[in-house]
Amino acid sequence: MSRKIKILNECSFSIENEDHTLLNPLKHVIDTHIDNIEFCGYTIPHPSEELAIFTVQSKNEENQNFSVIKRTINEGCDMIGMYCDKLINLINKV
């Protein structure tokens, strides 16, 4: 069994079976809500491949390491979860 996420370098990850639905909100929350991020983006090299490359780059080299980048992505995922929880609560109030 192959791994879904493979580390390409200290700031880029290949992610299988994900597309704009998850990656665009993740990019947005990291770009707008997490300090010390110089660049965050993703590319889907070819539409027929189920592969995306997600890249995060810190503003300073000291934070450009796997543990900081992993924490940044986790924080972004947590923020998306909070937005989803908020939406569910609003829907349940109707």
mmCIF file of N, CA and C in Angstrom, residues 15-94:
data_model
loop_
_atom_site.group_PDB
_atom_site.id
_atom_site.type_symbol
_atom_site.label_atom_id
_atom_site.label_comp_id
_atom_site.label_asym_id
_atom_site.label_seq_id
_atom_site.Cartn_x
_atom_site.Cartn_y
_atom_site.Cartn_z
ATOM 1 N N ILE A 15 0.133 15.112 -2.913
ATOM 2 C CA ILE A 15 -1.075 14.619 -2.261
ATOM 3 C C ILE A 15 -1.932 13.939 -3.317
ATOM 4 N N GLU A 16 -2.263 12.683 -3.074
ATOM 5 C CA GLU A 16 -3.081 11.926 -4.018
ATOM 6 C C GLU A 16 -4.558 12.044 -3.672
ATOM 7 N N ASN A 17 -5.384 11.985 -4.699
ATOM 8 C CA ASN A 17 -6.847 11.923 -4.574
ATOM 9 C C ASN A 17 -7.461 13.129 -3.871
ATOM 10 N N GLU A 18 -6.858 14.289 -4.008
ATOM 11 C CA GLU A 18 -7.451 15.537 -3.520
ATOM 12 C C GLU A 18 -7.427 16.540 -4.662
ATOM 13 N N ASP A 19 -8.366 17.469 -4.614
ATOM 14 C CA ASP A 19 -8.439 18.472 -5.670
ATOM 15 C C ASP A 19 -8.720 19.842 -5.063
ATOM 16 N N HIS A 20 -9.251 20.747 -5.879
ATOM 17 C CA HIS A 20 -9.488 22.122 -5.448
ATOM 18 C C HIS A 20 -10.439 22.212 -4.254
ATOM 19 N N THR A 21 -11.321 21.221 -4.084
ATOM 20 C CA THR A 21 -12.319 21.257 -3.016
ATOM 21 C C THR A 21 -11.676 21.404 -1.643
ATOM 22 N N LEU A 22 -10.606 20.696 -1.387
ATOM 23 C CA LEU A 22 -9.898 20.802 -0.110
ATOM 24 C C LEU A 22 -8.726 21.775 -0.192
ATOM 25 N N LEU A 23 -7.980 21.726 -1.275
ATOM 26 C CA LEU A 23 -6.725 22.474 -1.340
ATOM 27 C C LEU A 23 -6.926 23.984 -1.429
ATOM 28 N N ASN A 24 -7.953 24.444 -2.123
ATOM 29 C CA ASN A 24 -8.173 25.885 -2.220
ATOM 30 C C ASN A 24 -8.522 26.504 -0.861
ATOM 31 N N PRO A 25 -9.456 25.925 -0.078
ATOM 32 C CA PRO A 25 -9.692 26.485 1.263
ATOM 33 C C PRO A 25 -8.468 26.387 2.179
ATOM 34 N N LEU A 26 -7.712 25.298 2.072
ATOM 35 C CA LEU A 26 -6.510 25.152 2.895
ATOM 36 C C LEU A 26 -5.501 26.236 2.559
ATOM 37 N N LYS A 27 -5.274 26.467 1.280
ATOM 38 C CA LYS A 27 -4.372 27.534 0.848
ATOM 39 C C LYS A 27 -4.860 28.881 1.378
ATOM 40 N N HIS A 28 -6.155 29.132 1.270
ATOM 41 C CA HIS A 28 -6.710 30.412 1.705
ATOM 42 C C HIS A 28 -6.493 30.652 3.203
ATOM 43 N N VAL A 29 -6.816 29.679 4.047
ATOM 44 C CA VAL A 29 -6.681 29.908 5.492
ATOM 45 C C VAL A 29 -5.219 30.042 5.901
ATOM 46 N N ILE A 30 -4.331 29.298 5.264
ATOM 47 C CA ILE A 30 -2.902 29.435 5.586
ATOM 48 C C ILE A 30 -2.401 30.808 5.148
ATOM 49 N N ASP A 31 -2.755 31.227 3.930
ATOM 50 C CA ASP A 31 -2.330 32.540 3.425
ATOM 51 C C ASP A 31 -2.833 33.690 4.280
ATOM 52 N N THR A 32 -4.071 33.619 4.728
ATOM 53 C CA THR A 32 -4.684 34.778 5.374
ATOM 54 C C THR A 32 -4.638 34.764 6.898
ATOM 55 N N HIS A 33 -4.462 33.607 7.519
ATOM 56 C CA HIS A 33 -4.593 33.545 8.976
ATOM 57 C C HIS A 33 -3.357 33.053 9.726
ATOM 58 N N ILE A 34 -2.350 32.593 9.042
ATOM 59 C CA ILE A 34 -1.174 32.066 9.736
ATOM 60 C C ILE A 34 0.014 32.981 9.450
ATOM 61 N N ASP A 35 0.607 33.495 10.523
ATOM 62 C CA ASP A 35 1.731 34.426 10.399
ATOM 63 C C ASP A 35 2.981 33.716 9.885
ATOM 64 N N ASN A 36 3.895 34.515 9.389
ATOM 65 C CA ASN A 36 5.226 34.059 8.953
ATOM 66 C C ASN A 36 5.206 33.138 7.744
ATOM 67 N N ILE A 37 4.161 33.208 6.927
ATOM 68 C CA ILE A 37 4.124 32.414 5.702
ATOM 69 C C ILE A 37 4.379 33.341 4.518
ATOM 70 N N GLU A 38 5.419 33.041 3.768
ATOM 71 C CA GLU A 38 5.779 33.823 2.588
ATOM 72 C C GLU A 38 4.925 33.416 1.392
ATOM 73 N N PHE A 39 4.748 32.118 1.225
ATOM 74 C CA PHE A 39 4.024 31.605 0.060
ATOM 75 C C PHE A 39 3.293 30.332 0.442
ATOM 76 N N CYS A 40 2.100 30.196 -0.072
ATOM 77 C CA CYS A 40 1.344 28.962 0.071
ATOM 78 C C CYS A 40 0.553 28.780 -1.215
ATOM 79 N N GLY A 41 0.658 27.620 -1.809
ATOM 80 C CA GLY A 41 -0.072 27.372 -3.043
ATOM 81 C C GLY A 41 -0.056 25.905 -3.405
ATOM 82 N N TYR A 42 -0.756 25.599 -4.458
ATOM 83 C CA TYR A 42 -0.779 24.221 -4.933
ATOM 84 C C TYR A 42 -0.948 24.215 -6.441
ATOM 85 N N THR A 43 -0.591 23.120 -7.020
ATOM 86 C CA THR A 43 -0.797 22.918 -8.444
ATOM 87 C C THR A 43 -1.264 21.491 -8.666
ATOM 88 N N ILE A 44 -2.086 21.332 -9.664
ATOM 89 C CA ILE A 44 -2.498 20.001 -10.102
ATOM 90 C C ILE A 44 -1.887 19.855 -11.492
ATOM 91 N N PRO A 45 -0.767 19.116 -11.592
ATOM 92 C CA PRO A 45 0.002 19.095 -12.830
ATOM 93 C C PRO A 45 -0.794 18.698 -14.076
ATOM 94 N N HIS A 46 -1.701 17.750 -13.945
ATOM 95 C CA HIS A 46 -2.492 17.328 -15.098
ATOM 96 C C HIS A 46 -3.854 16.848 -14.621
ATOM 97 N N PRO A 47 -4.929 17.281 -15.280
ATOM 98 C CA PRO A 47 -6.273 16.918 -14.806
ATOM 99 C C PRO A 47 -6.564 15.416 -14.798
ATOM 100 N N SER A 48 -5.870 14.659 -15.610
ATOM 101 C CA SER A 48 -6.142 13.215 -15.637
ATOM 102 C C SER A 48 -5.408 12.465 -14.523
ATOM 103 N N GLU A 49 -4.471 13.135 -13.847
ATOM 104 C CA GLU A 49 -3.769 12.515 -12.726
ATOM 105 C C GLU A 49 -4.439 12.932 -11.422
ATOM 106 N N GLU A 50 -4.572 12.014 -10.510
ATOM 107 C CA GLU A 50 -5.152 12.327 -9.201
ATOM 108 C C GLU A 50 -4.031 12.685 -8.230
ATOM 109 N N LEU A 51 -3.339 13.776 -8.552
ATOM 110 C CA LEU A 51 -2.169 14.189 -7.788
ATOM 111 C C LEU A 51 -2.114 15.709 -7.738
ATOM 112 N N ALA A 52 -1.785 16.240 -6.574
ATOM 113 C CA ALA A 52 -1.581 17.681 -6.412
ATOM 114 C C ALA A 52 -0.269 17.895 -5.671
ATOM 115 N N ILE A 53 0.365 19.017 -5.946
ATOM 116 C CA ILE A 53 1.583 19.411 -5.240
ATOM 117 C C ILE A 53 1.226 20.635 -4.398
ATOM 118 N N PHE A 54 1.357 20.509 -3.069
ATOM 119 C CA PHE A 54 1.024 21.587 -2.136
ATOM 120 C C PHE A 54 2.324 22.127 -1.562
ATOM 121 N N THR A 55 2.508 23.445 -1.630
ATOM 122 C CA THR A 55 3.762 24.067 -1.216
ATOM 123 C C THR A 55 3.516 25.147 -0.168
ATOM 124 N N VAL A 56 4.319 25.126 0.885
ATOM 125 C CA VAL A 56 4.278 26.157 1.921
ATOM 126 C C VAL A 56 5.708 26.624 2.151
ATOM 127 N N GLN A 57 5.903 27.946 2.153
ATOM 128 C CA GLN A 57 7.229 28.497 2.400
ATOM 129 C C GLN A 57 7.145 29.553 3.490
ATOM 130 N N SER A 58 8.002 29.430 4.475
ATOM 131 C CA SER A 58 8.048 30.360 5.602
ATOM 132 C C SER A 58 8.787 31.636 5.212
ATOM 133 N N LYS A 59 8.520 32.722 5.935
ATOM 134 C CA LYS A 59 9.206 33.990 5.673
ATOM 135 C C LYS A 59 10.663 33.960 6.103
ATOM 136 N N ASN A 60 11.003 33.123 7.082
ATOM 137 C CA ASN A 60 12.408 33.039 7.484
ATOM 138 C C ASN A 60 12.887 31.592 7.435
ATOM 139 N N GLU A 61 14.161 31.439 7.158
ATOM 140 C CA GLU A 61 14.733 30.104 6.954
ATOM 141 C C GLU A 61 14.682 29.229 8.196
ATOM 142 N N GLU A 62 14.720 29.841 9.376
ATOM 143 C CA GLU A 62 14.704 29.054 10.615
ATOM 144 C C GLU A 62 13.430 28.226 10.736
ATOM 145 N N ASN A 63 12.330 28.750 10.196
ATOM 146 C CA ASN A 63 11.056 28.036 10.272
ATOM 147 C C ASN A 63 10.783 27.166 9.054
ATOM 148 N N GLN A 64 11.734 27.115 8.126
ATOM 149 C CA GLN A 64 11.547 26.321 6.914
ATOM 150 C C GLN A 64 12.064 24.911 7.163
ATOM 151 N N ASN A 65 11.337 24.174 7.994
ATOM 152 C CA ASN A 65 11.693 22.782 8.251
ATOM 153 C C ASN A 65 10.409 21.978 8.360
ATOM 154 N N PHE A 66 10.546 20.684 8.308
ATOM 155 C CA PHE A 66 9.381 19.806 8.223
ATOM 156 C C PHE A 66 8.410 19.997 9.375
ATOM 157 N N SER A 67 8.904 20.092 10.599
ATOM 158 C CA SER A 67 7.989 20.168 11.743
ATOM 159 C C SER A 67 7.172 21.459 11.730
ATOM 160 N N VAL A 68 7.772 22.579 11.353
ATOM 161 C CA VAL A 68 7.042 23.851 11.302
ATOM 162 C C VAL A 68 6.025 23.831 10.163
ATOM 163 N N ILE A 69 6.423 23.328 9.004
ATOM 164 C CA ILE A 69 5.511 23.274 7.857
ATOM 165 C C ILE A 69 4.357 22.320 8.150
ATOM 166 N N LYS A 70 4.660 21.189 8.766
ATOM 167 C CA LYS A 70 3.604 20.228 9.131
ATOM 168 C C LYS A 70 2.624 20.875 10.110
ATOM 169 N N ARG A 71 3.137 21.600 11.102
ATOM 170 C CA ARG A 71 2.277 22.286 12.065
ATOM 171 C C ARG A 71 1.418 23.340 11.363
ATOM 172 N N THR A 72 1.990 24.047 10.398
ATOM 173 C CA THR A 72 1.251 25.055 9.642
ATOM 174 C C THR A 72 0.083 24.424 8.894
ATOM 175 N N ILE A 73 0.327 23.301 8.233
ATOM 176 C CA ILE A 73 -0.737 22.613 7.499
ATOM 177 C C ILE A 73 -1.793 22.094 8.467
ATOM 178 N N ASN A 74 -1.374 21.557 9.600
ATOM 179 C CA ASN A 74 -2.336 21.091 10.611
ATOM 180 C C ASN A 74 -3.202 22.241 11.126
ATOM 181 N N GLU A 75 -2.586 23.407 11.368
ATOM 182 C CA GLU A 75 -3.352 24.574 11.816
ATOM 183 C C GLU A 75 -4.373 24.983 10.759
ATOM 184 N N GLY A 76 -3.969 24.944 9.502
ATOM 185 C CA GLY A 76 -4.893 25.267 8.415
ATOM 186 C C GLY A 76 -6.062 24.301 8.368
ATOM 187 N N CYS A 77 -5.788 23.017 8.526
ATOM 188 C CA CYS A 77 -6.861 22.013 8.539
ATOM 189 C C CYS A 77 -7.783 22.219 9.734
ATOM 190 N N ASP A 78 -7.218 22.560 10.889
ATOM 191 C CA ASP A 78 -8.040 22.843 12.073
ATOM 192 C C ASP A 78 -8.971 24.028 11.829
ATOM 193 N N MET A 79 -8.458 25.065 11.159
ATOM 194 C CA MET A 79 -9.291 26.233 10.862
ATOM 195 C C MET A 79 -10.448 25.869 9.937
ATOM 196 N N ILE A 80 -10.176 25.056 8.927
ATOM 197 C CA ILE A 80 -11.245 24.604 8.033
ATOM 198 C C ILE A 80 -12.295 23.848 8.839
ATOM 199 N N GLY A 81 -11.859 23.003 9.760
ATOM 200 C CA GLY A 81 -12.789 22.265 10.620
ATOM 201 C C GLY A 81 -13.645 23.196 11.458
ATOM 202 N N MET A 82 -13.048 24.273 11.979
ATOM 203 C CA MET A 82 -13.816 25.237 12.777
ATOM 204 C C MET A 82 -14.876 25.927 11.920
ATOM 205 N N TYR A 83 -14.512 26.289 10.685
ATOM 206 C CA TYR A 83 -15.491 26.902 9.782
ATOM 207 C C TYR A 83 -16.637 25.934 9.485
ATOM 208 N N CYS A 84 -16.306 24.675 9.276
ATOM 209 C CA CYS A 84 -17.343 23.670 9.010
ATOM 210 C C CYS A 84 -18.254 23.498 10.223
ATOM 211 N N ASP A 85 -17.677 23.441 11.415
ATOM 212 C CA ASP A 85 -18.481 23.325 12.640
ATOM 213 C C ASP A 85 -19.416 24.522 12.802
ATOM 214 N N LYS A 86 -18.898 25.705 12.509
ATOM 215 C CA LYS A 86 -19.706 26.920 12.609
ATOM 216 C C LYS A 86 -20.889 26.860 11.639
ATOM 217 N N LEU A 87 -20.630 26.416 10.422
ATOM 218 C CA LEU A 87 -21.684 26.299 9.418
ATOM 219 C C LEU A 87 -22.740 25.284 9.843
ATOM 220 N N ILE A 88 -22.304 24.146 10.353
ATOM 221 C CA ILE A 88 -23.239 23.115 10.819
ATOM 222 C C ILE A 88 -24.113 23.663 11.943
ATOM 223 N N ASN A 89 -23.523 24.392 12.879
ATOM 224 C CA ASN A 89 -24.298 24.992 13.974
ATOM 225 C C ASN A 89 -25.334 25.979 13.456
ATOM 226 N N LEU A 90 -24.951 26.792 12.474
ATOM 227 C CA LEU A 90 -25.903 27.744 11.896
ATOM 228 C C LEU A 90 -27.050 27.022 11.195
ATOM 229 N N ILE A 91 -26.728 25.977 10.467
ATOM 230 C CA ILE A 91 -27.760 25.203 9.768
ATOM 231 C C ILE A 91 -28.698 24.541 10.767
ATOM 232 N N ASN A 92 -28.155 24.013 11.850
ATOM 233 C CA ASN A 92 -28.982 23.339 12.856
ATOM 234 C C ASN A 92 -29.919 24.299 13.589
ATOM 235 N N LYS A 93 -29.583 25.582 13.615
ATOM 236 C CA LYS A 93 -30.439 26.573 14.271
ATOM 237 C C LYS A 93 -31.662 26.928 13.425
ATOM 238 N N VAL A 94 -31.622 26.612 12.154
ATOM 239 C CA VAL A 94 -32.732 26.965 11.251
ATOM 240 C C VAL A 94 -33.894 26.017 11.442
#
